[in-house]
Coordinates of C-alpha atoms in Angstrom, one line a residue:
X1 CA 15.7 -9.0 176.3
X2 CA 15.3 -6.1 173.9
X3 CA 18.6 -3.9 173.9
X4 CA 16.8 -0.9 172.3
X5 CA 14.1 1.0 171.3
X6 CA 12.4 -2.1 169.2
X7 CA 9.3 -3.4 170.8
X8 CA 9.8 -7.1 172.0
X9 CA 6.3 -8.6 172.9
X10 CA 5.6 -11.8 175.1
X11 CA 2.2 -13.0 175.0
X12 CA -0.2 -11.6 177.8
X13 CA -2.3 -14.5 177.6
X14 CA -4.1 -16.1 175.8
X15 CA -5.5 -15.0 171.9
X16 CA -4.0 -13.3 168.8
X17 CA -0.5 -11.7 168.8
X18 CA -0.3 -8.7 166.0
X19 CA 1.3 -6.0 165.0
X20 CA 4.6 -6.1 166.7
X21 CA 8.7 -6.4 165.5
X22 CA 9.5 -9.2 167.8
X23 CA 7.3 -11.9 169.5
X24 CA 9.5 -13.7 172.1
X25 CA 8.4 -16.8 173.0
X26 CA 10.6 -18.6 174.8
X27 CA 9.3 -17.9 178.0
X28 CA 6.7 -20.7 176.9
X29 CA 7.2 -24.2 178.9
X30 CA 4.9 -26.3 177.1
X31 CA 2.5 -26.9 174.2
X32 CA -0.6 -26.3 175.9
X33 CA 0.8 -23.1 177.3
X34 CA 1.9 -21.9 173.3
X35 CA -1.2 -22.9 171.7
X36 CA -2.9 -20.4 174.2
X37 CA -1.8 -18.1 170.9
X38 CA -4.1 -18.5 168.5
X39 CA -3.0 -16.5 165.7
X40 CA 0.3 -14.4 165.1
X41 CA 0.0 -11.4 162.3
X42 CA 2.2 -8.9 160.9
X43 CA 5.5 -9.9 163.0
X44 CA 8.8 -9.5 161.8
X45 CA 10.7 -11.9 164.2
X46 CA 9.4 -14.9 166.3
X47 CA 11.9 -15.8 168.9
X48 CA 10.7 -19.5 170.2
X49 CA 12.0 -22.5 171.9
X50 CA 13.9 -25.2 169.8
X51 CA 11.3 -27.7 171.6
X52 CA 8.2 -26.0 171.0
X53 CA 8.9 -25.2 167.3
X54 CA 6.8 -28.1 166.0
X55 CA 4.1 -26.8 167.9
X56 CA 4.5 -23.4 166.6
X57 CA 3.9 -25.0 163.2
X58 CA -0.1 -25.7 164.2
X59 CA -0.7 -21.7 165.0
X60 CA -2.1 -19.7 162.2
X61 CA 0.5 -17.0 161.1
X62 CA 0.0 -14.2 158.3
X63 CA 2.8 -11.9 157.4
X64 CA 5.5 -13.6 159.8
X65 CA 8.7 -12.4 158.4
X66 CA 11.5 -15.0 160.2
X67 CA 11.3 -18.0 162.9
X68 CA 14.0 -18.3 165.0
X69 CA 14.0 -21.3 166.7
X70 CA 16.6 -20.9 170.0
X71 CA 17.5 -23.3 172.4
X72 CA 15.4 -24.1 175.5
X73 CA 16.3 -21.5 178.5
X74 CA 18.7 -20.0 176.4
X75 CA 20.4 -16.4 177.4
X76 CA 19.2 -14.1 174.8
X77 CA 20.8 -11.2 173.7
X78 CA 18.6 -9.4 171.0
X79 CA 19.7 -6.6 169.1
X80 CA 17.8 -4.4 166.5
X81 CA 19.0 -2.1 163.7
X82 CA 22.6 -1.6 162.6
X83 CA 25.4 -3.0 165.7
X84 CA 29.0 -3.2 165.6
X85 CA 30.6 -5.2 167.4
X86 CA 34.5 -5.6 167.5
X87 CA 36.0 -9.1 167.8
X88 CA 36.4 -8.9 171.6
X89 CA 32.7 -8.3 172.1
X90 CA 32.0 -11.4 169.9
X91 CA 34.7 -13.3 172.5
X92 CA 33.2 -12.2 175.8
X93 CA 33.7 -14.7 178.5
X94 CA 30.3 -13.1 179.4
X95 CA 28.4 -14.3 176.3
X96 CA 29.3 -18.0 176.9
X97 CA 26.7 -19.9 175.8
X98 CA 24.3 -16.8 175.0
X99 CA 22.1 -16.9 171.5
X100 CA 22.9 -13.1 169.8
X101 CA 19.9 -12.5 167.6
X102 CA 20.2 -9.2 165.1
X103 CA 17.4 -7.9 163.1
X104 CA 19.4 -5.6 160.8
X105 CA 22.6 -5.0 160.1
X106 CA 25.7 -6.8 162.3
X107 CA 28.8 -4.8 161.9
X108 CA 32.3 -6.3 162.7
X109 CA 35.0 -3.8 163.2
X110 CA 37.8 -6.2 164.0
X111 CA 39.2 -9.5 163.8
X112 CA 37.2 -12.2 165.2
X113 CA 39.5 -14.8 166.8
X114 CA 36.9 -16.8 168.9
X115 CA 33.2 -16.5 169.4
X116 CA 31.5 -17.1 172.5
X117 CA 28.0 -17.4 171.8
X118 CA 26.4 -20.3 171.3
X119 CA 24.6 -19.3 168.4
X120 CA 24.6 -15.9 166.4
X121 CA 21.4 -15.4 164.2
X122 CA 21.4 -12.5 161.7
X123 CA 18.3 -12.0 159.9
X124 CA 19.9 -9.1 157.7
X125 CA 23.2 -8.6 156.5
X126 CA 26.4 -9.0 158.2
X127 CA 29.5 -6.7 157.1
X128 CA 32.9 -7.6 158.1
X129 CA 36.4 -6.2 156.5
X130 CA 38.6 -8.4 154.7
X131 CA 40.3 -10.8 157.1
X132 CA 38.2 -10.4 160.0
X133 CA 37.6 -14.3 160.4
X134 CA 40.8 -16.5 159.8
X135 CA 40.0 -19.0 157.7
X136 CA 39.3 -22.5 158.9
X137 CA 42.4 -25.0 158.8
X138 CA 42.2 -27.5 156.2
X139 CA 41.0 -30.6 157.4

């Protein structure tokens, strides 16, 4: 899950989740199981489950920077800080269906002919030189 130093936090149980960068909840399976949380404070990121998002809706939150909703059993990859990636990283058979989440800054070095993840969320900037995406055909 986290792919460096930031702290990524899944609930231990049941009560109030604080004080943390990332809260990942997509490990959570059902409603019941979520609103075991009964407040979330001073997060930066919440990571949860397209299918539970409604749900995360009821929970108190103060100071909850971003909500990422991801899909249900989703690969993620989560990345924190400044990343660059190059074009083929972004096209890795490997990441085929994946969600890349990156708090911070996402870097592309290269041209991007084809990305593989299913989703790429960037809750930052994203820097990328001129012409590093073609540009769509016209329709």
């Amino acid at each position: 899950m986290g792919e460096d130093d930031t702290e990524v936090k899944q609930p231990d149980g049941p009560g109030a989740v604080e004080n943390v960068a990332i809260l990942d909840l997509t490990t959570m399976r059902s409603a019941d199981e979520l609103l075991a949380v009964h407040r979330i404070e001073n997060v930066a990121l919440v990571l949860v489950p397209e299918s539970l998002a409604g749900t995360l809706a009821r929970i108190p939150t103060k100071n909850v920077a971003s909500v990422v909703p991801v899909p249900d059993g989703a690969d993620l990859r989560v990345h924190t800080g400044a990343v660059v990636m190059g074009g083929d990283a972004l096209a890795d058979p490997s990441a085929e269906g994946a969600v890349l989440v990156v708090t911070g800054t996402l870097a592309v070095s290269n041209p991007v002919e084809h990305v593989a993840f299913a989703r790429v969320v960037v809750t930052g900037m994203v820097l990328a030189p001129t012409g590093a995406r073609r540009p769509s055909p016209a329709a």
